[in-house]
Amino acid sequence: MTERFSAPGSMPEAAQGAAGPTLGKEARLEDVPPISCAQTRGAPAQEVGGGPLVQPFSSDVAAEEPVPDWPLSIDRQTLRSAIIDLTRDGIFVCDRQYRIWEIDDAFVGVAGRTRAEILGHTVEEVLGKDVFELRKPSIDAAFAGRASQVRGNGLRPPTMGRVWEVYHQPVFSPGGRIECVLISVRDVTRYQRLDDRLTMYEEIVRQTSDRVSVIGLDYRYKLTNMANARFYKRKVSEIVGCHVRDLIGAERFEGRAKANLDACFSGQSMEYEHSLASADDKVTYLHVRMEPYRERDGTISGAVVVLRDVTAASLLARKLRRQAREDALTGLANRYALLETLEGCLERVQSSGGSAALISIDLDGFKIINDRAGHSAGDALLCQIADMLRTFAEEEGISPARLGGDEFAVVLKRATRAGALDLGNRILANLVAMQFIWQGERYSVSASAGIAMIERRQAEEGPISVFDVLNRADQACLFAKEVGGARAIVYRPDASEMVAQRVDIGNLQVIKQALEQDALQLYTMPIRPVVDGGRAFREVLLRFVDEDGRVVAPAALISSAERHGLMPRIDRWVVTTALRHIDQVEAGVTLTINLSGQSIGDPDFKDFLVAALDERPEVARRLAFEITETAAVRSMSTAQSLIGALRTRGCGVILDDFGSGLSSFVYLRQFPIDSLKIDGAIIGSVAEDEVQQTIVAGIVAVARKIGVEVIAEYVEDARMLETLRRLGVTAVQGYHIGRPEPWVAGSGAMNPAPALRKEHADNAGGQDALERGSQAAR
């Protein structure tokens, strides 16, 4: 023990005077006058945490109180030193000059120095200035008689990242004088982290809005949080120990809670939702989760129960489910709900037989009411019609729905063809008889209806989908409108009129898809001068590409586009694309673009075309626009205005299909054109037919008189070409001159199809359907 307590050198004299008894080079701590509790009882009481100060270095145990004779062969001081060595705290003793005179082995590790580098040196020298300044006030307080305990993070490299608990304990001499301060340093990082984690968990449980409880195997609450206590308007202490039955009531406990708790006690995790009605009929929706509570050895001693109020989410989910199946304006079932009903009808009919029907109802002239009276009036009318359909639903047991816009539908879950037609006519009759008055003005209401029957199909016929049923009802409804409206028609797949209607609908789908996906293509076909020095042209031809990447004959598609008012949109795409790529056309060649009759009669299209040309004035003279004679005559003033705007900008104008009208020569002088293109029907057999030769010769004579060039199309062989040259035409076009070639594909189109090839070099044997359709539809 002597070596353990020896100091590395004598204290300076100044230090000795301040510190009291001197610890010489071979001095031991035992040489310091003993410090006993008995000797300090007269001194003021010093306490740490409410208890008396410990005197760890007292050697006068006998003075404290009588004890039995010492039975061991070692003295008490040796035993106490062993006890100190056993502790894991770092301990050091300093005097009033803050010099360290005693340490244990643990402190050597904390300080990161040797014993020789510690003993006799100041706290600042050993632990650094930052630590000394932090600890000095507590050391000074201990020398003043006040013990303290502090906790903080380590500041030195060996202790950084750790949490330390430091005790400062004054040590009294027998005379009651504080001779030194004992400082104990303990690494409490692990305990601090555990404490922080426990505190965090406690705060989470306390602050969470979820109601959290632990229920024992005896169905009594072992723990609960504030949220659960507030729900029952009790204190936490009033719930802990309470039986679940006494808290939630015997009926709820026996009806559901007990069985779920028992399942949880057996090791199952439980999760479910249930509603809870209060005395004022207010319903609360709860999400309940139960997990077995296991002890460290794995045995289950209870259940952790978490109850979450999901009332707002449940009500919102119910609202969304209702909205997903209900039309927001009328409150009828919407398209999604109708599809589900139809699906059920299909399954029932196919499995059990019988028949059902779908009636599609489309108002006639609804846009007029919207335009004249406003959308508020239109909405009011739709709601009134929905109320009328509800009366039929109550009487007939049908399922009405609104599909959107001014379209309604009715599902008859059990109906014959005659019964469905009768109901459709009665609904339409009610609409006609219905009085709709808005702001004092009376409006008439009528509608068309299409009926699709749902009947059992044979296996070889293949399945039918709800979308097939909808399409059939729509086709019948469209046909009803086309033949005058205000009537109901049952779909018949073999009726020629409906077959044509289906084709038109299919064409419309191809057109819309091509426009939406930019899947259009442009081809060009040459127009050659008959004599040297004449102007050469390339006519732009439109192609559609279907979803399989196939080029579709444009004639029927363009007819459908014209019927549905889509040609101005198509013409805009053609003009925009042609202007973007015109620099790819060889120099000296004029590009001709066909304009539909709808575009010619549309003032908005004229504004678009003029603006597009003004953006590229340098290419205007390389363009010519083909306008059909029929369209020009039908929209005389608009066509004249458009032609004037084009010629002002240097564009050429070609009157297409000349000779197809009834008064071609009469109107010829009404339009300031550059060229006219003779209709293909006149050119057809010009090489053999003298009458056709006379007609061509007459057209050429009039054209020369007014200074207009003449173009002949459908030139299919050398004989026709020679006849037309002799008759004086200016330029020719046809398979004998050159076939259409790919030019520009839209961004969504497949690679352009290769140009069609002639079967024979000199005689093509007639143009195929694709090109005839293309030119006829220009």
mmCIF file of C-alpha atoms in Angstrom, residues 334-480:
data_model
loop_
_atom_site.group_PDB
_atom_site.id
_atom_site.type_symbol
_atom_site.label_atom_id
_atom_site.label_comp_id
_atom_site.label_asym_id
_atom_site.label_seq_id
_atom_site.Cartn_x
_atom_site.Cartn_y
_atom_site.Cartn_z
ATOM 1 C CA ASN A 334 -72.124 6.717 -62.503
ATOM 2 C CA ARG A 335 -70.377 4.827 -65.310
ATOM 3 C CA TYR A 336 -68.307 2.687 -62.899
ATOM 4 C CA ALA A 337 -71.358 1.565 -60.969
ATOM 5 C CA LEU A 338 -73.185 0.884 -64.241
ATOM 6 C CA LEU A 339 -70.322 -1.320 -65.455
ATOM 7 C CA GLU A 340 -70.517 -3.369 -62.236
ATOM 8 C CA THR A 341 -74.274 -3.809 -62.672
ATOM 9 C CA LEU A 342 -73.807 -4.864 -66.295
ATOM 10 C CA GLU A 343 -71.087 -7.318 -65.279
ATOM 11 C CA GLY A 344 -73.491 -8.931 -62.832
ATOM 12 C CA CYS A 345 -76.176 -9.163 -65.520
ATOM 13 C CA LEU A 346 -73.773 -10.809 -67.968
ATOM 14 C CA GLU A 347 -72.686 -13.421 -65.412
ATOM 15 C CA ARG A 348 -76.256 -14.184 -64.367
ATOM 16 C CA VAL A 349 -77.599 -14.495 -67.912
ATOM 17 C CA GLN A 350 -74.714 -16.685 -69.035
ATOM 18 C CA SER A 351 -74.991 -19.012 -66.047
ATOM 19 C CA SER A 352 -78.746 -19.077 -65.445
ATOM 20 C CA GLY A 353 -80.308 -18.014 -68.734
ATOM 21 C CA GLY A 354 -82.941 -15.378 -69.306
ATOM 22 C CA SER A 355 -82.138 -11.976 -70.773
ATOM 23 C CA ALA A 356 -81.408 -8.417 -69.683
ATOM 24 C CA ALA A 357 -81.077 -5.117 -71.501
ATOM 25 C CA LEU A 358 -79.226 -1.812 -71.505
ATOM 26 C CA ILE A 359 -80.942 1.360 -72.705
ATOM 27 C CA SER A 360 -78.610 4.220 -73.677
ATOM 28 C CA ILE A 361 -80.356 7.625 -73.687
ATOM 29 C CA ASP A 362 -78.874 10.695 -75.372
ATOM 30 C CA LEU A 363 -80.676 14.045 -75.244
ATOM 31 C CA ASP A 364 -81.470 15.745 -78.544
ATOM 32 C CA GLY A 365 -80.537 19.424 -78.742
ATOM 33 C CA PHE A 366 -79.134 19.673 -75.218
ATOM 34 C CA LYS A 367 -76.372 22.008 -76.466
ATOM 35 C CA ILE A 368 -79.016 24.513 -77.552
ATOM 36 C CA ILE A 369 -80.372 24.762 -74.003
ATOM 37 C CA ASN A 370 -76.853 25.127 -72.614
ATOM 38 C CA ASP A 371 -75.998 27.858 -75.125
ATOM 39 C CA ARG A 372 -79.255 29.788 -74.747
ATOM 40 C CA ALA A 373 -79.969 29.474 -71.031
ATOM 41 C CA GLY A 374 -76.516 28.745 -69.656
ATOM 42 C CA HIS A 375 -74.905 25.798 -67.926
ATOM 43 C CA SER A 376 -76.939 26.301 -64.755
ATOM 44 C CA ALA A 377 -80.084 25.629 -66.756
ATOM 45 C CA GLY A 378 -78.468 22.579 -68.339
ATOM 46 C CA ASP A 379 -77.541 21.218 -64.903
ATOM 47 C CA ALA A 380 -81.077 21.794 -63.635
ATOM 48 C CA LEU A 381 -82.498 19.920 -66.632
ATOM 49 C CA LEU A 382 -80.168 16.972 -66.058
ATOM 50 C CA CYS A 383 -81.239 16.774 -62.394
ATOM 51 C CA GLN A 384 -84.912 16.902 -63.433
ATOM 52 C CA ILE A 385 -84.369 14.029 -65.883
ATOM 53 C CA ALA A 386 -82.574 12.062 -63.131
ATOM 54 C CA ASP A 387 -85.624 12.498 -60.854
ATOM 55 C CA MET A 388 -87.878 11.229 -63.647
ATOM 56 C CA LEU A 389 -85.688 8.148 -64.110
ATOM 57 C CA ARG A 390 -85.868 7.493 -60.365
ATOM 58 C CA THR A 391 -89.651 7.201 -60.600
ATOM 59 C CA PHE A 392 -89.177 4.494 -63.234
ATOM 60 C CA ALA A 393 -86.637 2.802 -60.979
ATOM 61 C CA GLU A 394 -89.188 2.597 -58.169
ATOM 62 C CA GLU A 395 -91.959 1.333 -60.454
ATOM 63 C CA GLU A 396 -90.015 -0.960 -62.790
ATOM 64 C CA GLY A 397 -87.093 -2.047 -60.607
ATOM 65 C CA ILE A 398 -84.520 -0.708 -63.088
ATOM 66 C CA SER A 399 -81.070 0.762 -62.392
ATOM 67 C CA PRO A 400 -80.636 4.259 -63.881
ATOM 68 C CA ALA A 401 -77.224 5.912 -64.292
ATOM 69 C CA ARG A 402 -75.685 9.009 -65.790
ATOM 70 C CA LEU A 403 -72.781 8.252 -68.131
ATOM 71 C CA GLY A 404 -71.642 11.871 -68.442
ATOM 72 C CA GLY A 405 -72.661 15.001 -70.318
ATOM 73 C CA ASP A 406 -76.231 14.556 -71.554
ATOM 74 C CA GLU A 407 -76.043 10.748 -71.662
ATOM 75 C CA PHE A 408 -78.044 8.481 -69.364
ATOM 76 C CA ALA A 409 -78.454 4.732 -69.214
ATOM 77 C CA VAL A 410 -80.910 2.267 -67.722
ATOM 78 C CA VAL A 411 -80.187 -1.388 -66.909
ATOM 79 C CA LEU A 412 -83.089 -3.850 -66.988
ATOM 80 C CA LYS A 413 -81.866 -6.890 -65.092
ATOM 81 C CA ARG A 414 -84.672 -9.027 -66.508
ATOM 82 C CA ALA A 415 -86.254 -7.990 -69.780
ATOM 83 C CA THR A 416 -87.397 -9.249 -73.146
ATOM 84 C CA ARG A 417 -86.700 -7.381 -76.377
ATOM 85 C CA ALA A 418 -90.311 -6.157 -76.533
ATOM 86 C CA GLY A 419 -90.299 -5.120 -72.886
ATOM 87 C CA ALA A 420 -87.052 -3.168 -73.238
ATOM 88 C CA LEU A 421 -88.332 -1.377 -76.336
ATOM 89 C CA ASP A 422 -91.599 -0.534 -74.585
ATOM 90 C CA LEU A 423 -89.778 0.906 -71.568
ATOM 91 C CA GLY A 424 -87.427 2.899 -73.804
ATOM 92 C CA ASN A 425 -90.366 4.456 -75.657
ATOM 93 C CA ARG A 426 -92.169 5.275 -72.396
ATOM 94 C CA ILE A 427 -89.065 7.014 -71.025
ATOM 95 C CA LEU A 428 -88.746 9.071 -74.225
ATOM 96 C CA ALA A 429 -92.464 9.931 -74.106
ATOM 97 C CA ASN A 430 -92.069 11.150 -70.530
ATOM 98 C CA LEU A 431 -89.171 13.355 -71.621
ATOM 99 C CA VAL A 432 -91.253 14.946 -74.375
ATOM 100 C CA ALA A 433 -94.142 15.509 -71.971
ATOM 101 C CA MET A 434 -91.858 16.871 -69.251
ATOM 102 C CA GLN A 435 -92.073 20.623 -68.731
ATOM 103 C CA PHE A 436 -88.720 22.351 -68.324
ATOM 104 C CA ILE A 437 -89.039 26.034 -67.519
ATOM 105 C CA TRP A 438 -86.053 28.262 -66.833
ATOM 106 C CA GLN A 439 -86.400 31.919 -65.922
ATOM 107 C CA GLY A 440 -89.896 32.012 -67.360
ATOM 108 C CA GLU A 441 -88.999 30.400 -70.685
ATOM 109 C CA ARG A 442 -90.259 26.955 -71.641
ATOM 110 C CA TYR A 443 -87.905 24.477 -73.335
ATOM 111 C CA SER A 444 -88.836 21.309 -75.173
ATOM 112 C CA VAL A 445 -86.938 18.144 -74.326
ATOM 113 C CA SER A 446 -86.480 15.029 -76.416
ATOM 114 C CA ALA A 447 -83.990 12.193 -76.626
ATOM 115 C CA SER A 448 -82.922 9.184 -78.642
ATOM 116 C CA ALA A 449 -82.421 5.742 -77.152
ATOM 117 C CA GLY A 450 -80.427 2.701 -78.200
ATOM 118 C CA ILE A 451 -81.141 -0.714 -76.716
ATOM 119 C CA ALA A 452 -78.651 -3.572 -76.449
ATOM 120 C CA MET A 453 -79.960 -6.964 -75.385
ATOM 121 C CA ILE A 454 -77.943 -9.220 -73.071
ATOM 122 C CA GLU A 455 -78.716 -12.820 -73.988
ATOM 123 C CA ARG A 456 -77.127 -16.177 -73.365
ATOM 124 C CA ARG A 457 -74.448 -16.963 -75.921
ATOM 125 C CA GLN A 458 -73.322 -20.284 -77.298
ATOM 126 C CA ALA A 459 -69.748 -21.371 -76.620
ATOM 127 C CA GLU A 460 -68.736 -20.965 -80.254
ATOM 128 C CA GLU A 461 -69.942 -17.362 -80.263
ATOM 129 C CA GLY A 462 -67.311 -16.332 -77.725
ATOM 130 C CA PRO A 463 -67.773 -14.128 -74.651
ATOM 131 C CA ILE A 464 -69.226 -10.624 -74.723
ATOM 132 C CA SER A 465 -67.948 -7.849 -72.453
ATOM 133 C CA VAL A 466 -69.727 -4.945 -70.775
ATOM 134 C CA PHE A 467 -67.957 -2.642 -73.214
ATOM 135 C CA ASP A 468 -69.438 -4.588 -76.130
ATOM 136 C CA VAL A 469 -72.888 -4.034 -74.619
ATOM 137 C CA LEU A 470 -72.214 -0.319 -74.171
ATOM 138 C CA ASN A 471 -70.945 0.026 -77.740
ATOM 139 C CA ARG A 472 -73.990 -1.732 -79.146
ATOM 140 C CA ALA A 473 -76.359 0.512 -77.227
ATOM 141 C CA ASP A 474 -74.371 3.587 -78.360
ATOM 142 C CA GLN A 475 -74.473 2.497 -82.006
ATOM 143 C CA ALA A 476 -78.227 1.965 -81.847
ATOM 144 C CA CYS A 477 -78.626 5.374 -80.177
ATOM 145 C CA LEU A 478 -76.508 7.112 -82.839
ATOM 146 C CA PHE A 479 -78.517 5.449 -85.561
ATOM 147 C CA ALA A 480 -81.720 6.600 -83.865
#
